[in-house]
Structures are given as C-alpha cells and as structure tokens.
Amino acid sequence: MPPVDEPILLDIPEIIAETDRLIIRAPQVGDGVLVHAAIVESFEQLNRWMHWAQRLQSIEETERMCRLGAAQFTRRDDLRMHLFERESGRFIGSSGLHNIDWQVPNMEIGYWLRTSATGKGYVTEAVNAITDFAFVMLGAERIEIRCDPENARSVAVAKRCSFIHEGVLRCEGRGPQGELRDTSVFSKIRKERQV
Amino acid sequence: MTPIENPAELDIPTRFETERMVLVAHDLSVAQAMNDAVRESHAELSAWMPWAKEIQTIEQTRAHIRQTMADFILGKTFAYSLTAKTSGEYMGNIGVHPRNWSVPSFEIGYWINTRFAGQGYTSEAVRYLTDYFMETVGAQRMLIRCDTRNRGSAGVARKCGYTLEGVHHNWGRDNKGDLMHMEHHARVTRS
C-alpha cells in the first residue's frame, strides 16, 4: 500500500473491532476511572516491565492520559485502544498502535492486561484483531512488537500471533529499575510481500 | 558505565587524528568542498541517503553545516569532516548521533566521496570513533544501520567489529518510494 500523506483525514471508526470476546475501541473522556482501577489491581506486574508504572498514578493523572490518548487518536498521531470484555462490559486492558511512520506505514503494537483478566488468551485475540485492522484499514506494510526478551508472557504473545523474530537489540535501553536491557523485535509484514 | 545525566556538559573533542586522516568538527570552511563531493558522489549517495535525493545548493550545504555546528555544542550530534592527513583534502563525513543517553548509546553514520571509496578510509574513521566513544565517553552500545542492499556500508560495520543483530523488514522507504529493509549492526560493551 502507498504511504499515507494525510493521516488526519483517515476515517477510522471509534470501535476498532468486535471479536468473539472483546470490544476494542479508542480511549474516551471518562475512561480514567476504569483504567485506574485496573492499574491499581495490576500494579505489581506492571511495575516490573513498564516505565510508566514506576509509581502509582492518581485517578486524575490516568484520566489525563486517557484524554491525551483520545486526542492523539483523533489526530492519528498514536492509536491507543482500550479493551473491554464483551459479556461483562468490564475494562480489561490497553493496547494500540504506536510509533507510527505513516510514510511506510510502519507501526508498533503494544499491550497490557489487568491481572484478573490474564491467562485467557485475550491479548492474543486483541493483537490478532488489531493487526488485521492495521493491514486492512491503515494499509500497514509492517507491524512490530518490541519487548524485553525476559518478559516471557509478552514474547509468547508475539509467537502465538505468528510474528517473526527479527533479532535482539543488545543493551538497547534501560529497564524500569535502571538495569541495561535488551529488546527483542518481532514483526509481521503484508502478506503479499512475504517471501 | 552509567547513564549520562548532562550531555551538554560533555567535552567531546573537535579533532581526532587517525593513521591516514584528520577528523575535524564541521565549520563553514569545508562548505564548498562538501558540496562538490556531494555532487561528485550523487549517484551513490542518492541511492541510500534521504538528504541526498536532490542535489544540494551551496546555500543548503552552508545551512546544514551551521546546524551541525549548533548540534555539536548542544550534544545532539557530533559531525566531522574526513580529511586526508597528507593533502588536507576533504573526503567525506562521519557523524556520531546520541540515541539514548540513559544507556548511553550512539549511532554512527558516514559517507565518503566515491573517489576515495574502497580504500578503508571509512572503516578507519568508524573504528576510531567507536573505540573513543566506548572507552572514553562510556558508550554501552554503538549502532550502525543500513539498507540491506547497501553492502558497502554493511561491510564497514562488519570490518569494525559490529555484529548484525537483525533485519527489520519493510522498515522504511528509499528515495524512489520503494520499501526497504533495515539492517541493525551493533557493538556493545557486554560480551
């Protein structure tokens, strides 16, 4: 697909996908309270891997992030997405397409799940749906997953979703605790270009 | 080594001497020579370098040099002219770009006038600056990226002890608009 020269004019539905068990949609004003409760519940797990979870946010900070996410989504700068369990309507985690280079288009998919919703394959379901969305609706040529090779659950998601392991970038960053950290890079490219 | 807290306080030399070359931080005195070299090598440069899609005017070259001089002071990028030690002739550019001060990590970029290619000059400069940044500045990771089709650049990385860590498929587009794959070569302090 060609580069996207004016992403702000792309029509993207607020509801990205409805899968068997999930509804995936753009962040909205007012989501903060839902997201905050999930962060509180999952703080210990998030704290291990996520730079943004080195201290517990206030509800106001989380709401601010949701509003920023909604605005960035509208501008097509960054497509953060919220995941809801279809049956219960419960907020179960966050995903989205980040570091978007519309000139390719090339983007990164990220994700986290609240602790009480893990182990059910929800992230796999979300990543598959968002990947399809990116290839079909956004014309993505490349989607990547980056994670710490020691984050076994994140690595497992990439593999389960048939992303190809491209390599390990050594000493690529520092972890939340300040230790030097490698980055594993996985990718999927457009089917018709796969060799 | 540890993260670098205040990059602007670093004293990075503006001049290095290698076996056959002097590396000098850019100033306007090289503008004409740089512009001439870019013209002479345009066919090769335009294949790989986004900035070399169109031939630069001398004014653009001068503006670019001013920008790199400011960036050097600010610690944003450390760009040097490669000059032949014996003749003083301008040969090409090499730049060290901070990527992550908290690691710290740096990326090296380079090009040389086609006339001087194939004689190991670029490798000599890359090897020198890589060693300097790892041993003296405390770099934990040095990176060289290139298009998979740019075998000359990949050869420099290999000769300077860099390891190919991976190829990012469909990472970007070249100057013709075609999709390209990006090679990541790196040297790290950890074995």
XYZ file of C-alpha atoms in Angstrom:
386
model
C 0.000 0.000 0.000
C 1.191 3.558 -0.610
C 2.326 5.998 2.101
C -0.423 7.854 3.966
C 0.281 11.539 3.380
C -2.574 12.966 5.450
C -3.340 10.514 8.242
C -5.530 13.107 9.966
C -8.025 12.663 7.136
C -8.192 8.881 7.510
C -11.623 7.720 8.620
C -11.154 5.279 11.449
C -14.166 4.002 13.385
C -14.182 4.577 17.158
C -14.824 0.852 17.586
C -11.813 -0.821 16.019
C -13.021 -4.383 16.309
C -15.525 -6.679 17.944
C -14.030 -10.105 18.385
C -15.551 -13.241 19.918
C -14.986 -11.985 23.436
C -13.748 -8.404 23.165
C -14.708 -4.920 22.149
C -11.724 -2.796 21.135
C -12.236 0.948 20.938
C -10.482 4.321 21.058
C -9.940 5.880 24.513
C -12.684 8.243 25.661
C -13.067 11.078 28.110
C -14.164 9.452 31.355
C -12.236 6.177 30.886
C -9.741 7.231 33.559
C -11.608 5.744 36.490
C -11.883 2.342 34.761
C -8.252 2.279 33.697
C -7.070 3.456 37.103
C -8.804 0.595 38.910
C -7.125 -1.868 36.540
C -3.715 -0.280 37.136
C -4.166 -0.465 40.919
C -5.098 -4.132 40.683
C -2.116 -4.943 38.421
C 0.479 -2.561 39.799
C 2.991 -5.201 40.884
C 3.047 -6.847 37.445
C 3.076 -3.570 35.504
C 5.803 -2.159 37.710
C 8.163 -4.944 36.625
C 8.096 -4.034 32.899
C 6.511 -0.639 32.288
C 8.343 2.672 32.637
C 5.057 4.487 33.206
C 4.213 2.271 36.169
C 7.119 3.126 38.441
C 4.806 4.881 40.832
C 1.072 4.607 41.227
C -0.760 7.308 39.276
C -3.663 9.269 40.709
C -7.089 8.917 39.083
C -6.655 12.430 37.698
C -3.364 11.506 36.033
C -4.915 8.429 34.466
C -7.854 10.471 33.207
C -5.417 12.982 31.738
C -3.648 10.146 29.893
C -6.982 8.884 28.552
C -7.890 12.333 27.258
C -4.463 12.743 25.705
C -4.938 9.292 24.146
C -8.321 10.318 22.748
C -6.845 13.494 21.261
C -3.859 11.677 19.748
C -6.219 9.074 18.313
C -8.286 11.817 16.686
C -5.149 13.340 15.163
C -3.940 9.854 14.112
C -0.646 10.563 15.864
C -0.904 7.499 18.065
C -3.709 4.958 18.226
C -4.128 3.842 21.790
C -7.019 1.412 22.274
C -8.994 0.167 25.253
C -10.100 -3.442 25.583
C -13.438 -4.453 27.096
C -14.821 -7.874 27.871
C -17.898 -8.198 25.678
C -20.018 -10.190 28.078
C -19.403 -8.113 31.201
C -18.500 -4.755 29.675
C -15.519 -4.681 32.013
C -12.325 -2.778 31.067
C -9.624 -5.458 30.861
C -6.583 -3.720 29.442
C -4.991 -1.480 26.889
C -3.366 -1.968 23.528
C -2.845 0.125 20.442
C -0.615 1.155 17.556
C 2.311 3.389 18.436
C 5.426 4.958 16.886
C 3.585 5.201 13.600
C 5.553 6.119 10.490
C 2.740 6.849 8.045
C 5.200 7.155 5.177
C 5.670 3.371 5.161
C 3.212 2.780 7.006
C 5.054 1.040 9.815
C 3.876 0.845 13.434
C 4.351 -0.912 16.742
C 1.682 -2.760 18.685
C 1.768 -2.639 22.476
C -0.399 -4.211 25.162
C -1.036 -4.827 28.839
C -3.819 -6.656 30.623
C -5.239 -6.313 34.115
C -4.077 -9.190 36.275
C -7.533 -10.670 36.802
C -8.021 -10.976 33.029
C -4.743 -12.748 32.192
C -4.368 -16.353 31.092
C -7.464 -16.367 28.904
C -5.885 -15.510 25.562
C -7.410 -12.033 25.495
C -4.196 -10.313 24.396
C -3.718 -12.785 21.562
C -7.299 -12.136 20.467
C -6.766 -8.366 20.619
C -3.388 -8.397 18.842
C -4.781 -10.535 16.017
C -7.756 -8.202 15.573
C -5.664 -5.017 15.730
C -3.104 -6.480 13.324
C -5.852 -7.264 10.797
C -7.247 -3.766 11.276
C -3.812 -2.206 10.653
C -3.208 -4.180 7.464
C -6.703 -3.711 6.039
C -7.814 -0.268 7.249
C -4.491 1.535 7.618
C -2.565 -0.092 4.771
C 0.258 -1.072 7.126
C 3.310 -2.622 5.473
C 4.931 -3.596 8.771
C 3.746 -4.095 12.333
C 6.220 -4.784 15.071
C 6.206 -5.996 18.644
C 9.097 -4.941 20.865
C 9.665 -6.389 24.296
C 12.244 -7.366 26.840
C 13.334 -10.931 25.954
C 12.932 -11.727 29.650
C 9.253 -10.812 29.507
C 8.228 -14.370 28.677
C 4.498 -13.681 28.513
C 4.958 -10.848 26.055
C 7.290 -12.963 23.915
C 4.672 -15.731 23.967
C 2.015 -13.353 22.613
C 4.263 -12.383 19.691
C 4.915 -16.020 18.850
C 1.289 -17.089 19.282
C 0.246 -14.344 16.867
C 2.817 -15.633 14.326
C 5.059 -12.585 14.421
C 8.557 -13.344 13.121
C 11.503 -12.830 15.462
C 13.881 -10.465 13.668
C 16.557 -10.130 16.288
C 17.668 -8.988 19.705
C 18.971 -5.427 20.015
C 21.510 -5.677 22.823
C 21.728 -3.035 25.563
C 19.084 -1.099 23.699
C 17.627 0.594 26.747
C 17.332 0.515 30.484
C 14.589 -1.254 32.359
C 12.388 0.499 34.876
C 14.849 -0.375 37.645
C 17.763 1.134 35.712
C 19.380 -2.102 34.543
C 20.631 -2.401 30.947
C 18.057 -4.250 28.917
C 17.894 -5.962 25.530
C 14.977 -5.537 23.150
C 13.507 -8.376 21.120
C 11.940 -7.258 17.852
C 9.182 -9.261 16.179
C 7.351 -8.251 13.026
C 4.626 -9.063 10.593
C 4.674 -7.656 7.076
C 1.933 -7.507 4.445
C 1.037 -10.980 3.249
C 1.603 -10.337 -0.435
C 5.154 -9.225 0.333
C 6.052 -12.191 2.479
C 8.763 -14.332 0.940
C 29.398 2.688 32.996
C 26.314 4.614 33.910
C 23.787 6.882 32.196
C 24.969 10.350 31.155
C 22.896 12.882 33.064
C 24.038 16.113 31.425
C 25.058 15.623 27.783
C 25.643 19.352 27.279
C 28.466 19.188 29.836
C 30.412 16.571 27.876
C 33.661 17.677 26.283
C 33.808 15.784 23.024
C 36.965 16.634 21.044
C 36.505 18.588 17.828
C 39.550 16.975 16.243
C 40.855 13.417 16.017
C 43.883 12.039 14.212
C 43.797 8.546 12.804
C 46.532 6.819 10.832
C 45.759 8.454 7.485
C 43.178 11.122 8.324
C 42.259 14.068 10.456
C 38.654 14.215 11.622
C 37.575 17.815 12.162
C 34.256 19.055 13.500
C 32.488 20.835 10.645
C 32.881 24.548 10.058
C 31.975 26.704 7.081
C 35.450 26.448 5.562
C 34.549 22.981 4.199
C 31.244 24.081 2.638
C 32.453 24.239 -0.966
C 34.448 21.014 -0.736
C 31.498 19.206 0.858
C 29.088 20.493 -1.757
C 31.466 19.429 -4.566
C 31.867 15.965 -3.020
C 28.108 15.507 -2.699
C 27.737 16.416 -6.382
C 30.520 14.070 -7.454
C 29.025 11.190 -5.480
C 25.379 11.964 -6.070
C 24.603 8.708 -7.874
C 25.809 6.637 -4.900
C 24.501 8.936 -2.155
C 21.020 9.318 -3.596
C 20.558 5.549 -3.501
C 20.802 5.472 0.313
C 20.604 8.912 1.893
C 17.249 10.638 2.340
C 19.010 14.042 2.357
C 20.669 13.332 -0.998
C 17.507 12.852 -3.027
C 18.040 16.225 -4.718
C 21.416 17.829 -5.365
C 22.076 20.446 -2.698
C 22.759 24.082 -3.431
C 25.783 25.649 -1.741
C 23.373 27.614 0.464
C 21.774 24.377 1.657
C 25.190 22.930 2.419
C 26.134 26.054 4.383
C 22.868 25.940 6.328
C 23.410 22.246 7.055
C 26.911 22.948 8.377
C 25.638 25.751 10.634
C 23.051 23.359 12.013
C 25.654 20.664 12.697
C 27.877 23.235 14.450
C 24.991 24.148 16.761
C 24.122 20.484 17.278
C 27.716 19.736 18.266
C 27.606 22.380 21.002
C 24.240 21.099 22.226
C 25.410 17.479 22.238
C 22.762 16.488 19.700
C 25.145 15.127 17.119
C 28.921 15.106 16.665
C 29.716 15.537 12.976
C 33.210 15.564 11.488
C 34.804 16.061 8.107
C 37.148 13.315 6.998
C 40.262 14.936 5.606
C 43.379 13.311 4.176
C 46.319 13.823 6.505
C 48.891 14.381 3.804
C 46.974 16.562 1.321
C 44.372 18.047 3.661
C 41.761 17.169 1.048
C 38.146 16.836 2.173
C 36.919 13.232 1.687
C 33.554 12.781 3.385
C 31.569 12.959 6.590
C 31.144 10.927 9.728
C 28.644 11.691 12.476
C 28.018 10.237 15.915
C 24.369 10.589 16.925
C 23.306 10.082 20.550
C 20.395 7.627 20.606
C 19.762 7.063 24.290
C 21.719 8.949 26.950
C 20.437 6.687 29.689
C 22.268 3.672 28.172
C 24.284 5.566 26.727
C 24.061 4.510 23.091
C 25.159 6.199 19.862
C 24.620 5.626 16.176
C 27.368 6.254 13.627
C 26.562 7.461 10.121
C 29.040 8.080 7.319
C 29.646 8.619 3.643
C 32.745 9.164 1.581
C 33.312 10.700 -1.814
C 33.147 7.853 -4.346
C 36.670 8.742 -5.449
C 38.030 7.610 -2.059
C 35.817 4.556 -1.599
C 37.240 1.048 -1.275
C 40.464 2.068 0.473
C 39.373 1.510 4.053
C 39.103 5.178 4.990
C 35.567 4.941 6.329
C 36.395 1.853 8.381
C 39.429 3.619 9.809
C 37.274 6.514 11.000
C 34.416 4.326 12.261
C 36.795 2.093 14.191
C 38.481 5.108 15.761
C 35.283 6.852 16.849
C 33.674 3.626 18.035
C 36.635 2.922 20.289
C 36.709 6.503 21.519
C 33.023 6.593 22.421
C 33.125 3.181 24.101
C 36.355 3.698 26.005
C 36.226 7.380 26.857
C 32.621 8.547 26.705
C 31.215 5.377 28.262
C 29.007 4.164 25.413
C 27.450 0.782 26.169
C 26.080 0.351 22.681
C 27.202 1.632 19.267
C 24.835 1.213 16.344
C 25.174 1.251 12.564
C 22.050 0.918 10.454
C 21.886 0.468 6.697
C 19.646 -0.622 3.863
C 20.067 -4.375 3.221
C 21.156 -3.537 -0.339
C 23.933 -1.203 0.798
C 26.671 -3.812 1.009
C 29.422 -1.209 1.234
C 28.006 0.175 4.441
C 27.376 -3.287 5.902
C 30.988 -4.174 5.060
C 32.257 -1.206 7.062
C 30.203 -2.309 10.067
C 31.499 -5.866 9.851
C 35.125 -4.771 9.445
C 34.786 -2.589 12.545
C 33.662 -5.477 14.731
C 29.938 -4.788 14.645
C 27.528 -7.734 14.817
C 24.394 -7.961 12.697
C 21.586 -8.137 15.261
C 18.637 -8.290 12.923
C 16.914 -7.091 9.783
C 13.750 -5.025 10.140
C 11.605 -5.877 7.135
C 9.594 -3.122 5.412
C 11.116 -0.695 7.881
C 11.040 2.319 5.579
C 11.060 3.661 2.038
C 14.018 4.617 -0.114
C 14.276 7.789 -2.194
C 12.309 6.143 -5.018
C 9.475 5.343 -2.621
C 10.173 1.597 -2.632
C 10.009 -0.366 0.611
C 13.385 -1.160 2.136
C 14.670 -3.434 4.888
C 16.948 -2.057 7.589
C 19.962 -3.904 8.987
C 20.918 -3.229 12.616
C 24.605 -3.722 13.396
C 25.871 -3.060 16.903
C 28.834 -3.255 19.209
C 28.157 -3.482 22.923
C 30.455 -3.479 25.930
C 28.875 -6.626 27.345
C 30.263 -9.740 25.676
